[in-house]
Tab-separated table of C-alpha atoms in Angstrom:
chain	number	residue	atom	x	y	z
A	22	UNK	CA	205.802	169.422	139.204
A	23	UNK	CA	202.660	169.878	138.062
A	24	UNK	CA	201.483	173.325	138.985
A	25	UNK	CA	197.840	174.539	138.500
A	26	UNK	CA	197.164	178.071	138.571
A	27	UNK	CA	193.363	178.996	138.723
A	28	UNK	CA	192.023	182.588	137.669
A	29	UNK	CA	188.586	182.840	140.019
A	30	UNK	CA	186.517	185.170	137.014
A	31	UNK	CA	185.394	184.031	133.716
A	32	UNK	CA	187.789	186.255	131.592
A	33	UNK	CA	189.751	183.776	129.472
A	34	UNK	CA	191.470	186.225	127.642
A	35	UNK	CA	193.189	186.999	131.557
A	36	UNK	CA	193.639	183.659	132.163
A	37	UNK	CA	196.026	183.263	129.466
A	38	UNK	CA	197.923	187.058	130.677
A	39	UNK	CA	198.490	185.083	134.011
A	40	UNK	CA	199.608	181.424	132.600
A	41	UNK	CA	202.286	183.648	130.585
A	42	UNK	CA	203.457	185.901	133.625
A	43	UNK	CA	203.935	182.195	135.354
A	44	UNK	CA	205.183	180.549	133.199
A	45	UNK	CA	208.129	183.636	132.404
A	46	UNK	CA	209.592	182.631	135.881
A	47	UNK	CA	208.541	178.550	136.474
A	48	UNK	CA	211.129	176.920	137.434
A	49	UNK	CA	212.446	174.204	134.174
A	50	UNK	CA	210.613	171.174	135.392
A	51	UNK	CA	207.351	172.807	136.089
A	52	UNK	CA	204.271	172.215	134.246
A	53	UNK	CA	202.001	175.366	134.395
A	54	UNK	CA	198.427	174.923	133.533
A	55	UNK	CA	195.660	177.903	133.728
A	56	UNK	CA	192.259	177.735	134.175
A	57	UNK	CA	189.409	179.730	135.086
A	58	UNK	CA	185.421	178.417	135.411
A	59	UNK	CA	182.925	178.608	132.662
A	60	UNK	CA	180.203	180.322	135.480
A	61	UNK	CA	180.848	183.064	137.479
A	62	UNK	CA	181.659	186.995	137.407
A	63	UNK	CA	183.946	188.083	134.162
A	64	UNK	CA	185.963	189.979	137.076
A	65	UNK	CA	186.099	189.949	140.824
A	66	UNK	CA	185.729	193.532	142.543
A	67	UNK	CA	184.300	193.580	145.813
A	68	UNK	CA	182.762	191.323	148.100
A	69	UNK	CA	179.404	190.337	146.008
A	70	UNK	CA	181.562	189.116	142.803
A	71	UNK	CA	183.775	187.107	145.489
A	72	UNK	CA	181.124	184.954	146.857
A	73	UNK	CA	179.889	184.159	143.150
A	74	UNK	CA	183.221	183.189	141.574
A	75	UNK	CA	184.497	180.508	144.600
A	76	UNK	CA	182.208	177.584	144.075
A	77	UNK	CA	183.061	177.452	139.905
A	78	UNK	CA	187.342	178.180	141.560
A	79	UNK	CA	186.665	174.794	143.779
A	80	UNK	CA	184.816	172.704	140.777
A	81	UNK	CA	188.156	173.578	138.981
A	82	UNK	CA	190.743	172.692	141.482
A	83	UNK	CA	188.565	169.694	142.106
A	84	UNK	CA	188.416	168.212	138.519
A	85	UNK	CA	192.715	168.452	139.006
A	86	UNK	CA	193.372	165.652	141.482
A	87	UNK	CA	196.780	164.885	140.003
A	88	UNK	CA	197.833	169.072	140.671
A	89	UNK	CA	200.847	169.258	143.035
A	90	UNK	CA	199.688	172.088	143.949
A	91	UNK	CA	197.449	175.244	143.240
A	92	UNK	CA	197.596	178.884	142.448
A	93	UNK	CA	194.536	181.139	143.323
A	94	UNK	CA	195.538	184.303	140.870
A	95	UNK	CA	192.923	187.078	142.583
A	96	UNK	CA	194.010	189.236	144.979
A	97	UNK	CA	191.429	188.827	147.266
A	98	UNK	CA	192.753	185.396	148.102
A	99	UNK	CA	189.170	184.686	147.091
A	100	UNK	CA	187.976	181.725	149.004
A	101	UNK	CA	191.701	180.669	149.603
A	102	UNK	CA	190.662	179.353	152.922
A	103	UNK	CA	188.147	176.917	151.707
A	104	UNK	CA	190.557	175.668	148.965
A	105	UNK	CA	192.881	174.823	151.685
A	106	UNK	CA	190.464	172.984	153.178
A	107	UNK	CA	189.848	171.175	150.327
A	108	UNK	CA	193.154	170.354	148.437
A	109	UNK	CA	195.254	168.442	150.214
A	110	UNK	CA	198.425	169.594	148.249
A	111	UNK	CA	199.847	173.265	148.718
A	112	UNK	CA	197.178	175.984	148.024
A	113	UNK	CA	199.074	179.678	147.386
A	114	UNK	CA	197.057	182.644	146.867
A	115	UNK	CA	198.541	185.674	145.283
A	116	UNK	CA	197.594	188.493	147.858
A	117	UNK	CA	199.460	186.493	150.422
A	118	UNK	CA	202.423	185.552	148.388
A	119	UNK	CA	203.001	189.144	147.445
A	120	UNK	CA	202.860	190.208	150.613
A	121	UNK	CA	205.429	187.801	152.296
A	122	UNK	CA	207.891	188.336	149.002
A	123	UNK	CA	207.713	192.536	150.020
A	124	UNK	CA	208.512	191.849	153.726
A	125	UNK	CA	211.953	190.256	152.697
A	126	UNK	CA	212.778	192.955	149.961
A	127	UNK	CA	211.466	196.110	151.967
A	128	UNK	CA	210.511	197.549	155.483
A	129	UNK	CA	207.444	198.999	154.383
A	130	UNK	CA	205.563	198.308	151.379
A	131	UNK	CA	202.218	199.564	150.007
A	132	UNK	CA	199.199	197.464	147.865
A	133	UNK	CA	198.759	199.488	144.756
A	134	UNK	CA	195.336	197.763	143.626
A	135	UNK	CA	192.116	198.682	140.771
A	136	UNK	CA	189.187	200.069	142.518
A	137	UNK	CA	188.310	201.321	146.353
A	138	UNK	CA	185.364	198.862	146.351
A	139	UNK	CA	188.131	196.179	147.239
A	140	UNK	CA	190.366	198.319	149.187
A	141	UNK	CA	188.570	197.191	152.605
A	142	UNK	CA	188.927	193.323	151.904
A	143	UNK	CA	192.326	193.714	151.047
A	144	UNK	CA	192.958	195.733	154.305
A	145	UNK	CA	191.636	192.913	156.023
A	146	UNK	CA	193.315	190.625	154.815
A	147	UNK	CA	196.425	192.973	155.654
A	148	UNK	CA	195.536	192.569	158.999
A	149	UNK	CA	194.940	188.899	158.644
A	150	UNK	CA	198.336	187.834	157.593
A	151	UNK	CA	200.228	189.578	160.085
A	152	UNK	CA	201.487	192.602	157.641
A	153	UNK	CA	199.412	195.671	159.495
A	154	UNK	CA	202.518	196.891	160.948
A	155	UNK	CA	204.416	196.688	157.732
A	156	UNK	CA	202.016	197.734	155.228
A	157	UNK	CA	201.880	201.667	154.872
A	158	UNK	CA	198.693	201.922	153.088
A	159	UNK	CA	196.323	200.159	150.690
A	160	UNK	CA	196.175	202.510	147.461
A	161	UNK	CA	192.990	202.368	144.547
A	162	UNK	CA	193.970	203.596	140.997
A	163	UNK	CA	189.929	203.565	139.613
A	164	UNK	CA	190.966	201.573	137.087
A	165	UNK	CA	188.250	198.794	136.431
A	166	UNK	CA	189.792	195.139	136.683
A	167	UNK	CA	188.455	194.409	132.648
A	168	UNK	CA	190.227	198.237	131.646
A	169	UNK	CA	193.678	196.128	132.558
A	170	UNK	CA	192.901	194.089	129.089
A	171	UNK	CA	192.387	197.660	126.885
A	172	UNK	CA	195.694	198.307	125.454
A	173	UNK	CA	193.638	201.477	124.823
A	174	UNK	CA	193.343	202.453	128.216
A	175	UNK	CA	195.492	204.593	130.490
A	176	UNK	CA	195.406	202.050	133.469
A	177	UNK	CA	198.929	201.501	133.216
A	178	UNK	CA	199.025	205.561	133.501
A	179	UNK	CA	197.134	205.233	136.756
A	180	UNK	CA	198.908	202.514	138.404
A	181	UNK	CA	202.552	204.567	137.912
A	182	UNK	CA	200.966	206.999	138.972
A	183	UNK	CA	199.581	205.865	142.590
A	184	UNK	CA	203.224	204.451	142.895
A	185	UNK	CA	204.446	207.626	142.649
A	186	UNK	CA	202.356	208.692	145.383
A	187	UNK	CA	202.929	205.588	147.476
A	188	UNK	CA	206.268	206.422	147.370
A	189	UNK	CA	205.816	210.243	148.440
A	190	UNK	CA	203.270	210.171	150.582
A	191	UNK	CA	203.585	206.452	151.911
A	192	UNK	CA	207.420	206.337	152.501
A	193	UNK	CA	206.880	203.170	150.648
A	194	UNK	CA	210.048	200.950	150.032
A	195	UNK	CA	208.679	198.501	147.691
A	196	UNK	CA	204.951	198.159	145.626
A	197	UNK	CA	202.917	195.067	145.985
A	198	UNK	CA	200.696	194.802	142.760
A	199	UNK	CA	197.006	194.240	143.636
A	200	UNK	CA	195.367	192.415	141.009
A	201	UNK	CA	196.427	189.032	138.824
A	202	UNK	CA	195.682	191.252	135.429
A	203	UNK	CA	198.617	193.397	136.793
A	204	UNK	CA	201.269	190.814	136.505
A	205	UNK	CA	203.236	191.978	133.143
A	206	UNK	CA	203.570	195.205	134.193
A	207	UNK	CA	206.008	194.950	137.353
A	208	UNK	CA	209.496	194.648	136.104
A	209	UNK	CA	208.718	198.037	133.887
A	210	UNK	CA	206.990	199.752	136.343
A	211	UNK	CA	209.983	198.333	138.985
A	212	UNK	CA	212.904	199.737	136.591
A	213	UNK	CA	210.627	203.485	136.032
A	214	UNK	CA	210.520	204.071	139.828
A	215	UNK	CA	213.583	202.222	141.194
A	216	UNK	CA	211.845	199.939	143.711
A	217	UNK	CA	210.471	196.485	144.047
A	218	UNK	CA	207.562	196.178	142.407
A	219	UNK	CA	205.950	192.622	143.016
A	220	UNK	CA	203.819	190.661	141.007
A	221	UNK	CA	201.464	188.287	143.123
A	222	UNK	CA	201.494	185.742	140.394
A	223	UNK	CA	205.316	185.371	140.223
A	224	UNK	CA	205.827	185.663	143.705
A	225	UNK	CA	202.972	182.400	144.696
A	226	UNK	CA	204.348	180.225	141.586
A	227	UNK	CA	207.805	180.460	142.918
A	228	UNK	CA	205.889	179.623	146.950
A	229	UNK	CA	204.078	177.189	145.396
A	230	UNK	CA	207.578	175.313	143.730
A	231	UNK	CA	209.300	176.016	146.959
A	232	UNK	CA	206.931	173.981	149.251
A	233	UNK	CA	206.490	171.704	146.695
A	234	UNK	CA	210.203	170.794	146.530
A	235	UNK	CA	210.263	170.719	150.118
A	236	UNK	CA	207.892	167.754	150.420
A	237	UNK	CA	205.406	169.980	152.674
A	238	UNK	CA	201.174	169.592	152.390
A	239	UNK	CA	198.557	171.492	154.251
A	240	UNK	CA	197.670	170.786	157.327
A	241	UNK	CA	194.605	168.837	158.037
A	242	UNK	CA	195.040	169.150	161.819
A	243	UNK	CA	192.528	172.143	162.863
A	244	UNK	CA	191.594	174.917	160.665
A	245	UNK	CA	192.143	172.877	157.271
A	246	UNK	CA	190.698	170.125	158.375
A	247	UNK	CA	188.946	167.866	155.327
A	248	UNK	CA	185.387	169.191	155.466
A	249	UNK	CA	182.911	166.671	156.841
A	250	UNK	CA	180.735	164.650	154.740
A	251	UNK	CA	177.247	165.695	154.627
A	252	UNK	CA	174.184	166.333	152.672
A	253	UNK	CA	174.572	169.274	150.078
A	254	UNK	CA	171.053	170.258	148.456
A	255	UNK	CA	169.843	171.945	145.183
A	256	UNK	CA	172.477	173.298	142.620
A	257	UNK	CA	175.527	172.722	145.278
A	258	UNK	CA	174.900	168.871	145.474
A	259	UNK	CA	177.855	168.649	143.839
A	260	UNK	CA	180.341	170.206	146.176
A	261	UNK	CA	179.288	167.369	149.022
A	262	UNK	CA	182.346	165.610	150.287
A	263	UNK	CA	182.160	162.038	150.591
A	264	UNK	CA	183.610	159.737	153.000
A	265	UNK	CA	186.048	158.341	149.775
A	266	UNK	CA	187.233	161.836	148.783
């Protein structure tokens, strides 16, 4: 299969980080390919970078007709809904995957993620999917998204850290990851603190493969639905749906 996984910021240098954590555990017949848009934020942390970074995410899933099927490595899940929408093929965002992975390894689990700015989107998207009663607590390290690319940084410091604390205060069972730039860390930090530790981008490849093999799309009936073809003005003229698309 061909499997495209697209990085929401502008941060190439990321990009690649995540097409190597995907590729470490793609299955032998998968094709990985990672992308990220030339316009938009260099990272996504809170709400304001989010709305900036979708429409350059859809241009790129858009330009990849032949995908079978699509990756959305932020957290956030940023604009995940709209993608869906979209794509017809599978559409797996990495907030969501984690999550579903740490319900089958763990009773309670707890998001470990960079800064509090994104701490209440990722609660509500806690509370979205269904995992409120199974999520202890959404944890911020401070650590900048960008600081994650600074071998000379002590974000890796900060992230075993707020495990540590997950675990003691949080009676957390396993550690969801919260942020793509995160995903080579998890099997270390996993094996220093003797619990799953998940890595979003692992866990929506191997979704993504998985519903893939299993012949199943998105559903166009309801929510999903194909938008409607309409008039799109000024620099978003380009994101009007057509009647052939």
């Amino acid at each position: 299969m061909h499997l495209t996984i697209v990085n929401p910021n502008t941060t190439a240098s990321m990009t690649r980080t995540i097409g190597e954590a995907a590729r470490a555990v793609a299955a032998a017949g998968t094709v990985i390919e990672a992308v990220n848009p030339d316009h938009g934020p260099a990272s996504i942390e809170g709400y304001y970078d989010e709305v900036y970074s979708i429409p350059g995410m859809l241009e790129e899933m858009r330009a990849r007709p032949a995908s079978d099927a699509f990756v959305i490595a932020c957290f956030d899940d940023t604009g995940l809904d709209a993608a869906r929408s979209l794509m017809a093929v599978p559409v797996v965002g990495i907030g969501e995957a984690a999550m579903h992975m740490a319900t089958l390894l763990a009773t309670k689990f707890t998001v470990v993620t960079t800064l509090a700015v994104s701490v209440p989107a990722l609660e509500h998207n806690v509370h979205k999917y269904g995992f409120a009663h199974r999520c202890g607590r959404v944890r911020a390290c401070e650590v900048p998204v960008l600081e994650l690319e600074n071998p000379a940084s002590d974000a890796r410091a900060r992230i075993s850290a707020e495990i540590a604390r997950a675990k003691a205060e949080d009676r957390a069972e396993a550690i969801v990851l919260g942020c793509a730039g995160m995903a080579d860390l998890a099997a270390a930090l996993s094996a220093e603190h003797g619990l799953p530790v998940i890595d979003g981008v692992a866990a929506a490849v191997k979704l993504a493969e998985s519903l893939h093999a299993l012949g199943l799309r998105t559903s166009k009936v309801g929510g999903y639905a194909p938008p409607r073809p309409k008039t799109y003005r000024g620099r978003f003229a380009s994101a009007a749906v057509s009647t052939d698309d």
